[in-house]
Tab-separated table of C-alpha atoms in Angstrom:
chain	number	residue	atom	x	y	z
A	1	MET	CA	-0.176	0.103	-0.171
A	2	ARG	CA	1.786	2.886	-0.931
A	3	GLY	CA	1.601	5.822	1.802
A	4	ARG	CA	-0.604	8.655	-0.214
A	5	GLY	CA	-3.049	5.884	-0.169
A	6	LEU	CA	-2.313	4.784	3.499
A	7	VAL	CA	-2.704	7.994	4.681
A	8	HIS	CA	-5.521	8.769	2.913
A	9	LEU	CA	-7.812	5.639	4.173
A	10	ALA	CA	-6.309	6.670	7.692
A	11	ALA	CA	-8.428	10.007	7.219
A	12	ARG	CA	-11.169	8.048	5.842
A	13	ASN	CA	-10.903	5.655	9.225
A	14	LEU	CA	-10.738	8.169	11.344
A	15	ARG	CA	-13.427	10.834	10.311
A	16	SER	CA	-15.600	7.424	10.232
A	17	ASP	CA	-15.543	7.592	13.903
A	18	LEU	CA	-15.064	11.174	14.690
A	19	ARG	CA	-16.096	11.089	18.476
A	20	GLY	CA	-13.565	8.446	19.292
A	21	ALA	CA	-10.609	10.205	17.455
A	22	LEU	CA	-11.264	13.675	18.990
A	23	LEU	CA	-11.139	12.058	22.784
A	24	ASN	CA	-7.860	10.237	21.689
A	25	GLY	CA	-6.774	13.878	20.184
A	26	ALA	CA	-7.696	15.838	22.901
A	27	ALA	CA	-5.826	13.158	24.962
A	28	THR	CA	-2.480	14.132	23.205
A	29	CYS	CA	-3.282	18.049	22.965
A	30	ALA	CA	-3.178	17.971	26.471
A	31	GLY	CA	0.145	16.081	27.090
A	32	ALA	CA	1.982	18.149	24.456
A	33	ALA	CA	-0.198	21.437	25.646
A	34	ALA	CA	1.283	20.763	29.539
A	35	LEU	CA	4.635	20.268	28.263
A	36	VAL	CA	5.237	23.252	25.646
A	37	PHE	CA	3.883	25.305	28.697
A	38	PHE	CA	6.585	24.455	31.285
A	39	VAL	CA	9.532	23.564	29.088
A	40	ALA	CA	8.526	27.414	27.704
A	41	LEU	CA	8.026	28.294	31.527
A	42	GLY	CA	11.282	27.308	32.276
A	43	LEU	CA	13.286	28.802	29.355
A	44	GLY	CA	11.573	32.288	29.894
A	45	VAL	CA	11.835	32.062	34.097
A	46	GLY	CA	15.791	30.683	33.224
A	47	ALA	CA	16.015	33.774	30.950
A	48	ALA	CA	14.939	36.516	32.998
A	49	ALA	CA	17.027	35.275	36.348
A	50	ARG	CA	20.223	35.279	34.148
A	51	ARG	CA	19.290	39.120	32.959
A	52	MET	CA	19.443	39.813	36.811
A	53	PHE	CA	22.221	38.064	37.727
A	54	PRO	CA	24.071	38.438	34.074
A	55	GLY	CA	27.690	37.085	35.686
A	56	GLU	CA	30.015	35.060	33.189
A	57	ALA	CA	30.247	31.633	33.401
A	58	ARG	CA	34.420	31.985	33.150
A	59	LEU	CA	34.660	34.516	35.658
A	60	VAL	CA	35.968	34.064	39.080
A	61	GLU	CA	36.351	37.564	41.341
A	62	VAL	CA	39.084	36.576	43.909
A	63	VAL	CA	38.724	38.537	47.128
A	64	PRO	CA	41.178	39.011	49.928
A	65	SER	CA	40.249	36.539	52.850
A	66	SER	CA	38.434	37.601	55.904
A	67	ILE	CA	40.781	35.282	57.920
A	68	ALA	CA	43.986	36.798	57.254
A	69	LEU	CA	46.742	33.815	56.794
A	70	GLY	CA	49.783	35.579	56.171
A	71	GLU	CA	52.201	33.853	54.313
A	72	VAL	CA	51.497	30.569	55.927
A	73	LEU	CA	49.086	29.718	52.819
A	74	GLY	CA	50.859	32.123	50.635
A	75	GLY	CA	47.785	34.527	51.216
A	76	GLY	CA	46.931	37.886	52.284
A	77	ARG	CA	47.481	41.266	50.549
A	78	LEU	CA	46.132	41.272	47.107
A	79	ASP	CA	49.215	42.556	45.287
A	80	GLY	CA	51.165	42.332	42.272
A	81	ASP	CA	53.078	39.036	43.377
A	82	ALA	CA	49.676	37.883	44.166
A	83	LEU	CA	48.506	38.699	40.801
A	84	ALA	CA	51.657	37.139	39.063
A	85	ARG	CA	50.894	33.508	40.873
A	86	LEU	CA	46.858	33.648	40.511
A	87	ARG	CA	47.331	34.455	36.922
A	88	ALA	CA	50.135	31.318	36.704
A	89	LEU	CA	47.613	28.940	37.894
A	90	PRO	CA	46.326	25.973	35.536
A	91	ALA	CA	43.460	26.693	33.820
A	92	VAL	CA	43.255	30.312	33.937
A	93	ALA	CA	43.313	32.158	30.644
A	94	ASP	CA	43.598	36.131	32.394
A	95	ALA	CA	43.850	37.966	35.148
A	96	TRP	CA	42.697	41.487	35.762
A	97	PRO	CA	43.317	43.756	38.936
A	98	LYS	CA	40.949	46.105	40.514
A	99	ALA	CA	41.203	49.102	42.852
A	100	ASN	CA	38.777	50.530	44.992
A	101	LEU	CA	38.294	54.506	44.490
A	102	ARG	CA	39.402	55.639	48.045
A	103	VAL	CA	38.448	59.628	47.380
A	104	PRO	CA	35.070	60.724	47.223
A	105	VAL	CA	33.964	61.910	43.555
A	106	THR	CA	30.514	63.273	43.748
A	107	ALA	CA	28.105	64.531	40.901
A	108	THR	CA	26.052	67.828	42.331
A	109	ARG	CA	24.424	68.689	38.858
A	110	PRO	CA	22.486	66.995	36.341
A	111	PRO	CA	24.721	65.412	33.118
A	112	GLU	CA	24.931	67.560	30.418
A	113	GLY	CA	21.777	67.320	28.056
A	114	LEU	CA	20.014	65.341	30.738
A	115	ALA	CA	18.844	68.317	32.905
A	116	VAL	CA	14.511	67.066	32.214
A	117	SER	CA	15.395	63.558	33.761
A	118	TRP	CA	17.130	64.700	37.085
A	119	PRO	CA	15.198	64.971	40.058
A	120	PRO	CA	16.041	68.467	41.228
A	121	SER	CA	18.275	68.835	44.725
A	122	LEU	CA	19.894	65.341	44.143
A	123	VAL	CA	23.196	64.707	45.048
A	124	VAL	CA	24.901	61.673	43.887
A	125	GLN	CA	28.329	59.985	45.281
A	126	ILE	CA	29.858	57.716	42.926
A	127	PRO	CA	31.719	54.831	43.940
A	128	GLY	CA	34.475	53.648	41.648
A	129	VAL	CA	36.619	50.820	41.398
A	130	GLY	CA	39.604	50.923	38.580
A	131	VAL	CA	40.032	47.988	36.083
A	132	PRO	CA	41.868	47.780	33.089
A	133	ARG	CA	41.188	48.417	29.723
A	134	ALA	CA	40.805	44.711	28.893
A	135	LEU	CA	38.261	43.915	31.411
A	136	VAL	CA	35.471	45.879	29.987
A	137	ALA	CA	36.987	46.525	26.415
A	138	GLN	CA	34.126	44.604	24.728
A	139	ASP	CA	31.701	46.927	26.089
A	140	LEU	CA	33.403	49.987	25.443
A	141	ALA	CA	31.408	51.755	22.298
A	142	PRO	CA	34.206	52.384	19.121
A	143	GLY	CA	36.401	54.970	19.546
A	144	ALA	CA	35.199	55.297	23.255
A	145	PRO	CA	38.447	56.375	25.591
A	146	PHE	CA	39.387	54.269	29.081
A	147	GLU	CA	42.703	55.592	30.016
A	148	ASP	CA	44.206	57.594	32.506
A	149	PRO	CA	43.226	61.163	30.876
A	150	GLY	CA	45.776	63.048	33.028
A	151	GLY	CA	45.114	66.374	35.369
A	152	GLY	CA	41.909	68.361	33.696
A	153	GLY	CA	40.754	65.762	31.286
A	154	ALA	CA	37.349	63.946	31.012
A	155	MET	CA	37.093	60.784	32.747
A	156	PRO	CA	36.212	58.020	31.232
A	157	ILE	CA	33.728	55.772	33.514
A	158	VAL	CA	31.642	52.358	32.300
A	159	LEU	CA	28.684	51.341	34.203
A	160	SER	CA	26.460	48.389	35.078
A	161	ARG	CA	24.093	47.679	31.933
A	162	ARG	CA	21.246	47.109	35.121
A	163	LEU	CA	21.755	50.555	35.965
A	164	VAL	CA	19.694	52.960	33.524
A	165	GLU	CA	16.309	50.118	34.482
A	166	ILE	CA	16.658	50.269	38.039
A	167	TYR	CA	16.844	54.476	37.888
A	168	ASN	CA	14.034	54.523	35.061
A	169	ARG	CA	12.054	52.099	37.128
A	170	THR	CA	12.807	53.423	40.833
A	171	ILE	CA	14.037	56.882	40.761
A	172	ALA	CA	12.622	58.295	37.778
A	173	ALA	CA	8.645	56.621	38.940
A	174	SER	CA	9.230	58.282	42.508
A	175	TRP	CA	10.439	61.591	41.457
A	176	ASN	CA	8.061	61.722	38.668
A	177	VAL	CA	10.878	63.039	36.227
A	178	ARG	CA	11.444	61.765	32.327
A	179	ARG	CA	13.306	58.353	31.954
A	180	LEU	CA	16.334	57.776	30.811
A	181	PRO	CA	16.748	56.917	26.734
A	182	PRO	CA	18.104	53.156	26.090
A	183	ALA	CA	21.334	52.532	27.363
A	184	PRO	CA	23.296	52.807	23.713
A	185	ALA	CA	21.548	56.242	23.239
A	186	LEU	CA	23.275	57.270	27.098
A	187	VAL	CA	27.248	56.702	25.564
A	188	GLY	CA	29.569	59.737	25.551
A	189	LEU	CA	27.010	61.845	28.311
A	190	GLN	CA	29.191	63.849	30.682
A	191	VAL	CA	28.121	64.359	34.057
A	192	PRO	CA	30.154	67.432	35.823
A	193	VAL	CA	31.611	66.050	39.273
A	194	ARG	CA	33.236	67.420	42.640
A	195	VAL	CA	36.782	65.184	43.108
A	196	GLY	CA	37.472	65.574	46.806
A	197	TRP	CA	33.788	66.277	47.755
A	198	SER	CA	32.079	63.869	49.895
A	199	MET	CA	27.999	64.298	51.195
A	200	VAL	CA	29.019	62.228	54.306
A	201	PRO	CA	30.062	65.011	56.950
A	202	GLN	CA	33.803	65.825	57.554
A	203	LYS	CA	34.505	62.952	55.257
A	204	THR	CA	35.000	65.924	52.480
A	205	GLU	CA	38.860	65.902	51.180
A	206	ASP	CA	41.219	68.919	51.636
A	207	ARG	CA	41.884	69.297	48.209
A	208	VAL	CA	38.558	69.768	46.446
A	209	TYR	CA	38.226	70.508	42.120
A	210	ASP	CA	35.715	70.392	39.217
A	211	GLY	CA	35.910	67.774	37.040
A	212	ARG	CA	33.695	65.966	34.699
A	213	LEU	CA	32.942	62.154	33.628
A	214	VAL	CA	32.320	60.862	30.219
A	215	LEU	CA	30.673	57.475	29.491
A	216	SER	CA	31.953	54.718	27.880
A	217	GLY	CA	30.212	52.425	27.747
A	218	PHE	CA	27.699	49.754	29.295
A	219	SER	CA	28.982	46.265	30.917
A	220	ASP	CA	27.433	43.309	33.279
A	221	ARG	CA	31.230	42.708	34.482
A	222	VAL	CA	30.779	46.058	36.368
A	223	PRO	CA	29.042	45.829	39.959
A	224	VAL	CA	26.078	47.851	39.908
A	225	TYR	CA	26.926	49.835	42.453
A	226	ALA	CA	29.821	51.296	41.405
A	227	ALA	CA	31.419	52.964	38.352
A	228	ALA	CA	34.406	50.884	36.572
A	229	LEU	CA	37.469	53.483	35.893
A	230	PRO	CA	40.623	53.349	34.532
A	231	LEU	CA	42.810	51.687	36.833
A	232	GLU	CA	45.712	53.554	36.428
A	233	LEU	CA	43.354	57.079	37.384
A	234	VAL	CA	41.789	55.264	40.041
A	235	LEU	CA	45.683	54.511	41.581
A	236	ARG	CA	46.980	57.769	40.762
A	237	LEU	CA	44.222	59.632	42.177
A	238	ASN	CA	44.561	57.090	45.785
A	239	ARG	CA	48.044	58.582	45.566
A	240	GLU	CA	47.536	62.704	44.854
A	241	TYR	CA	44.954	62.305	48.065
A	242	GLY	CA	47.520	60.505	50.277
A	243	LYS	CA	45.581	57.113	50.216
A	244	PRO	CA	47.689	54.372	52.194
A	245	GLU	CA	48.550	51.422	49.565
A	246	LEU	CA	46.039	48.750	50.646
A	247	GLY	CA	46.706	46.498	47.375
A	248	TYR	CA	44.175	45.625	44.754
A	249	SER	CA	40.044	44.929	46.099
A	250	ALA	CA	40.326	42.551	44.081
A	251	VAL	CA	41.503	39.869	41.090
A	252	THR	CA	38.917	38.624	38.201
A	253	LEU	CA	40.281	35.381	36.912
A	254	LEU	CA	39.214	34.790	33.491
A	255	ALA	CA	38.768	30.242	33.223
A	256	ALA	CA	40.153	28.838	30.210
A	257	ARG	CA	36.606	27.017	30.423
A	258	PRO	CA	33.091	27.159	32.293
A	259	ASP	CA	34.239	23.751	33.480
A	260	ASP	CA	37.683	24.833	34.856
A	261	VAL	CA	35.906	27.398	37.110
A	262	PRO	CA	35.195	24.454	40.352
A	263	GLN	CA	38.962	23.928	39.821
A	264	VAL	CA	40.326	27.711	39.904
A	265	MET	CA	38.252	28.173	42.866
A	266	ALA	CA	39.799	25.480	44.834
A	267	ALA	CA	43.187	27.000	43.578
A	268	VAL	CA	42.301	30.033	45.042
A	269	ARG	CA	41.498	28.904	48.542
A	270	ARG	CA	44.554	26.770	48.705
A	271	MET	CA	46.488	29.971	47.998
A	272	GLY	CA	44.641	32.008	51.079
A	273	PHE	CA	42.163	33.812	49.300
A	274	ALA	CA	38.638	34.289	49.371
A	275	VAL	CA	35.969	34.120	46.335
A	276	ASP	CA	33.383	36.136	46.129
A	277	GLU	CA	30.267	34.080	45.000
A	278	GLY	CA	27.043	36.851	45.718
A	279	GLU	CA	25.764	36.881	42.745
A	280	ARG	CA	27.082	33.603	41.003
A	281	ALA	CA	25.774	31.708	43.950
A	282	THR	CA	22.471	33.835	43.921
A	283	ALA	CA	22.206	32.707	40.167
A	284	GLU	CA	22.631	29.374	40.407
A	285	ARG	CA	20.584	28.863	43.238
A	286	VAL	CA	17.641	30.179	40.835
A	287	GLY	CA	19.303	28.741	38.051
A	288	ALA	CA	19.190	25.149	39.988
A	289	ALA	CA	15.579	25.732	41.390
A	290	VAL	CA	14.367	26.467	37.829
A	291	ALA	CA	15.606	23.201	36.481
A	292	VAL	CA	14.413	21.076	39.259
A	293	THR	CA	10.777	22.699	39.124
A	294	THR	CA	10.709	22.472	35.083
A	295	GLY	CA	12.079	19.349	35.139
A	296	ALA	CA	9.513	18.110	37.334
A	297	LEU	CA	6.443	19.892	35.727
A	298	ALA	CA	7.692	18.285	32.160
A	299	LEU	CA	7.597	14.803	33.620
A	300	LEU	CA	4.213	15.146	35.455
A	301	ALA	CA	3.251	16.242	31.200
A	302	LEU	CA	5.272	13.657	30.250
A	303	LEU	CA	3.034	10.873	32.336
A	304	MET	CA	0.014	13.018	30.674
A	305	CYS	CA	1.321	12.075	27.311
A	306	ALA	CA	1.931	8.332	29.050
A	307	LEU	CA	-1.946	7.973	30.151
A	308	ALA	CA	-2.769	9.279	26.454
A	309	ALA	CA	-1.108	6.499	24.803
A	310	LEU	CA	-2.745	4.253	26.840
A	311	ALA	CA	-5.837	5.941	26.696
A	312	ILE	CA	-5.036	5.826	22.511
A	313	ALA	CA	-4.391	1.873	22.843
A	314	GLN	CA	-7.654	1.090	24.483
A	315	SER	CA	-9.669	2.811	21.686
A	316	LEU	CA	-7.680	1.537	18.942
A	317	PHE	CA	-8.372	-2.038	20.619
A	318	ALA	CA	-12.046	-1.314	20.853
A	319	SER	CA	-12.124	-0.015	17.018
A	320	VAL	CA	-9.701	-2.940	15.702
A	321	ARG	CA	-12.482	-5.606	17.737
A	322	ALA	CA	-15.714	-3.599	16.083
A	323	ARG	CA	-13.833	-3.613	12.921
A	324	VAL	CA	-12.600	-7.219	12.664
A	325	ARG	CA	-14.825	-7.771	9.085
A	326	ASP	CA	-13.844	-4.701	7.561
A	327	ILE	CA	-10.215	-5.254	8.228
A	328	ALA	CA	-11.097	-9.040	7.322
A	329	ILE	CA	-11.980	-7.582	3.839
A	330	LEU	CA	-8.869	-5.223	3.168
A	331	GLU	CA	-6.983	-8.949	3.786
A	332	ALA	CA	-8.961	-10.598	1.601
A	333	VAL	CA	-8.432	-8.192	-1.505
A	334	GLY	CA	-4.569	-8.076	-1.002
A	335	ALA	CA	-3.251	-6.122	1.841
A	336	THR	CA	-0.657	-7.606	3.793
A	337	ALA	CA	-0.255	-7.956	7.853
A	338	ALA	CA	1.747	-5.044	7.281
A	339	ASP	CA	-0.354	-2.716	5.449
A	340	VAL	CA	-2.733	-3.306	8.321
A	341	ARG	CA	-0.208	-2.663	10.939
A	342	ALA	CA	1.047	0.687	9.055
A	343	LEU	CA	-2.945	1.582	8.522
A	344	LEU	CA	-3.778	1.640	12.459
A	345	ILE	CA	0.417	3.227	13.091
A	346	ALA	CA	-1.179	6.348	10.469
A	347	GLU	CA	-4.480	6.725	12.060
A	348	ALA	CA	-2.536	6.998	15.608
A	349	GLY	CA	-0.003	8.978	13.776
A	350	LEU	CA	-2.406	11.670	12.163
A	351	THR	CA	-4.028	12.154	15.877
A	352	GLY	CA	-1.201	12.547	17.157
A	353	LEU	CA	-0.136	14.994	14.589
A	354	ALA	CA	-3.790	16.994	14.867
A	355	GLY	CA	-3.602	16.487	18.425
A	356	GLY	CA	0.199	17.738	18.676
A	357	ALA	CA	-0.100	20.736	16.804
A	358	ALA	CA	-2.957	21.831	18.577
A	359	GLY	CA	-1.480	21.210	22.292
A	360	THR	CA	1.411	23.733	20.972
A	361	LEU	CA	-0.994	26.697	20.003
A	362	LEU	CA	-3.041	26.055	22.720
A	363	ALA	CA	0.046	26.586	25.197
A	364	ARG	CA	1.534	29.513	23.403
A	365	VAL	CA	-2.133	31.066	24.002
A	366	ALA	CA	-2.096	29.990	27.348
A	367	ALA	CA	1.782	31.319	27.864
A	368	LEU	CA	0.052	35.164	26.803
A	369	ALA	CA	-2.725	34.443	28.555
A	370	ALA	CA	-0.798	34.395	31.890
A	371	ASP	CA	1.954	36.994	31.049
A	372	ALA	CA	-0.906	39.543	30.543
A	373	ALA	CA	-2.347	38.481	34.112
A	374	LEU	CA	1.466	38.799	35.475
A	375	ARG	CA	2.054	42.148	33.988
A	376	ARG	CA	-1.794	43.492	35.920
A	377	VAL	CA	-0.502	41.926	39.458
A	378	LEU	CA	3.443	42.680	39.116
A	379	PRO	CA	4.676	46.215	40.044
A	380	ASP	CA	6.534	48.403	37.765
A	381	LEU	CA	9.673	46.832	39.479
A	382	PRO	CA	13.562	46.831	37.995
A	383	PHE	CA	14.110	43.884	35.676
A	384	ARG	CA	10.506	42.835	35.502
A	385	PRO	CA	10.388	40.379	32.481
A	386	GLU	CA	7.847	41.264	30.139
A	387	THR	CA	7.354	37.589	29.769
A	388	VAL	CA	8.536	34.555	31.184
A	389	PHE	CA	8.079	32.147	28.409
A	390	ALA	CA	10.525	31.222	25.920
A	391	PHE	CA	9.060	29.501	22.407
A	392	PRO	CA	12.131	28.965	20.402
A	393	ALA	CA	11.434	26.748	17.582
A	394	TRP	CA	12.423	23.714	18.988
A	395	THR	CA	9.902	23.907	21.367
A	396	TRP	CA	7.189	23.962	18.652
A	397	ALA	CA	8.730	20.526	17.311
A	398	LEU	CA	8.937	18.961	20.847
A	399	GLY	CA	5.354	18.982	21.525
A	400	VAL	CA	3.906	17.859	18.249
A	401	ALA	CA	6.993	14.848	18.309
A	402	VAL	CA	6.285	13.847	21.689
A	403	ALA	CA	2.369	14.033	20.580
A	404	VAL	CA	2.988	12.100	17.492
A	405	LEU	CA	5.231	9.177	19.422
A	406	ALA	CA	2.884	8.647	22.489
A	407	SER	CA	-0.080	7.698	19.502
A	408	VAL	CA	2.266	5.880	17.634
A	409	ALA	CA	3.471	3.749	20.891
A	410	GLY	CA	-0.081	3.745	22.579
A	411	ALA	CA	-1.152	2.413	18.558
A	412	LEU	CA	1.637	-0.688	18.343
A	413	ALA	CA	-0.209	-3.475	20.495
A	414	PRO	CA	-3.421	-3.038	18.470
A	415	ALA	CA	-1.634	-3.101	15.240
A	416	ALA	CA	0.082	-6.145	16.043
A	417	ALA	CA	-3.558	-7.332	17.170
A	418	ALA	CA	-5.123	-5.945	13.847
A	419	ALA	CA	-2.254	-7.953	12.060
A	420	ARG	CA	-3.023	-11.197	13.367
A	421	ILE	CA	-6.848	-11.220	12.138
A	422	ASP	CA	-7.827	-14.411	10.109
A	423	PRO	CA	-9.480	-13.508	7.038
A	424	ALA	CA	-10.778	-16.639	6.195
A	425	ARG	CA	-12.294	-17.373	9.535
A	426	ASN	CA	-14.042	-13.878	9.891
A	427	LEU	CA	-15.620	-13.865	6.726
A	428	SER	CA	-16.842	-17.273	6.277
């Protein structure tokens, strides 16, 4: 029996038993819809968590240990020697030192061109951390400066990508001022500042002068609470204001591969240093919770598909018993046992195909409804996702494929029983 004729005959048989076909299709539709819905939910929540905690998998943040071990285990201060030893660790591709700016830098006036978006009387003391250009080079705007400008020049800074959203959804909303434009449009913005002047009483330096900051880019490698400045600039300012040399505040290591990160972290701890796992640990916990929950819900959906397969098997067994004479006539006019098996499997496959397609579409509609409900319930907080679902192309294929496979699996036993029907006995 040719494939086209097989499909045509299978479709006619399904139309003749439309009620049974609809029930079987509804079972596969429910299983496919649940599977696609839960998988898309897990993918969407995972993407939202990565947006909130965008740490790179290969980066390890080394900080001085809270318990001073001195020279016993090689720990202590993060200085040039410690940087060299960290860079020489196996599986470390690069190492970038950081130094905290210990001189106050305060913005008392709005950035040039953004006066309408600046809350009245707002004064911001800007925490700074010095980093090498290589750490943020991939995030700098083309041609943007990121080096020590010397005396009198605009000081380049790089901010966290998340800072604009935090401002727009908290400060701008509460102060009833305009929101900032998208981050790329802000590159090149200059902010007047007073170097050495502090908001904190009795913390202002003896020397205060006017300066400017110029925004050179946005990066996920910069903490949300600080601005990244060129390392040479921070070290120079700390020296000029007589700040004691305390070594580096942190060293960021780049592992050769994400799988090397545990090995690198263990080696760092053996050297007597600590690892700052703040956002990394949070992201890992959120990711693990999302993965476990998604896996459990997907397993539940697969069980629903298995129940659909059992329902299809039971329905086809009943159909075979009711169609014994029809099947016998088919075999009498030349259909082989393989043709009979293929016919039953084709009927189940068409049922699964229709149910799977309807299920994936139902999951998408349910996701849109859930997103609309969440937008009404959740306040406009920073990092609130527009959707908690993700539907890459493979999720659509997954829903249809699982429904078809479940239907075909349920049809195997009834198809084998139909192939064993003896036409001579049933037509006599």
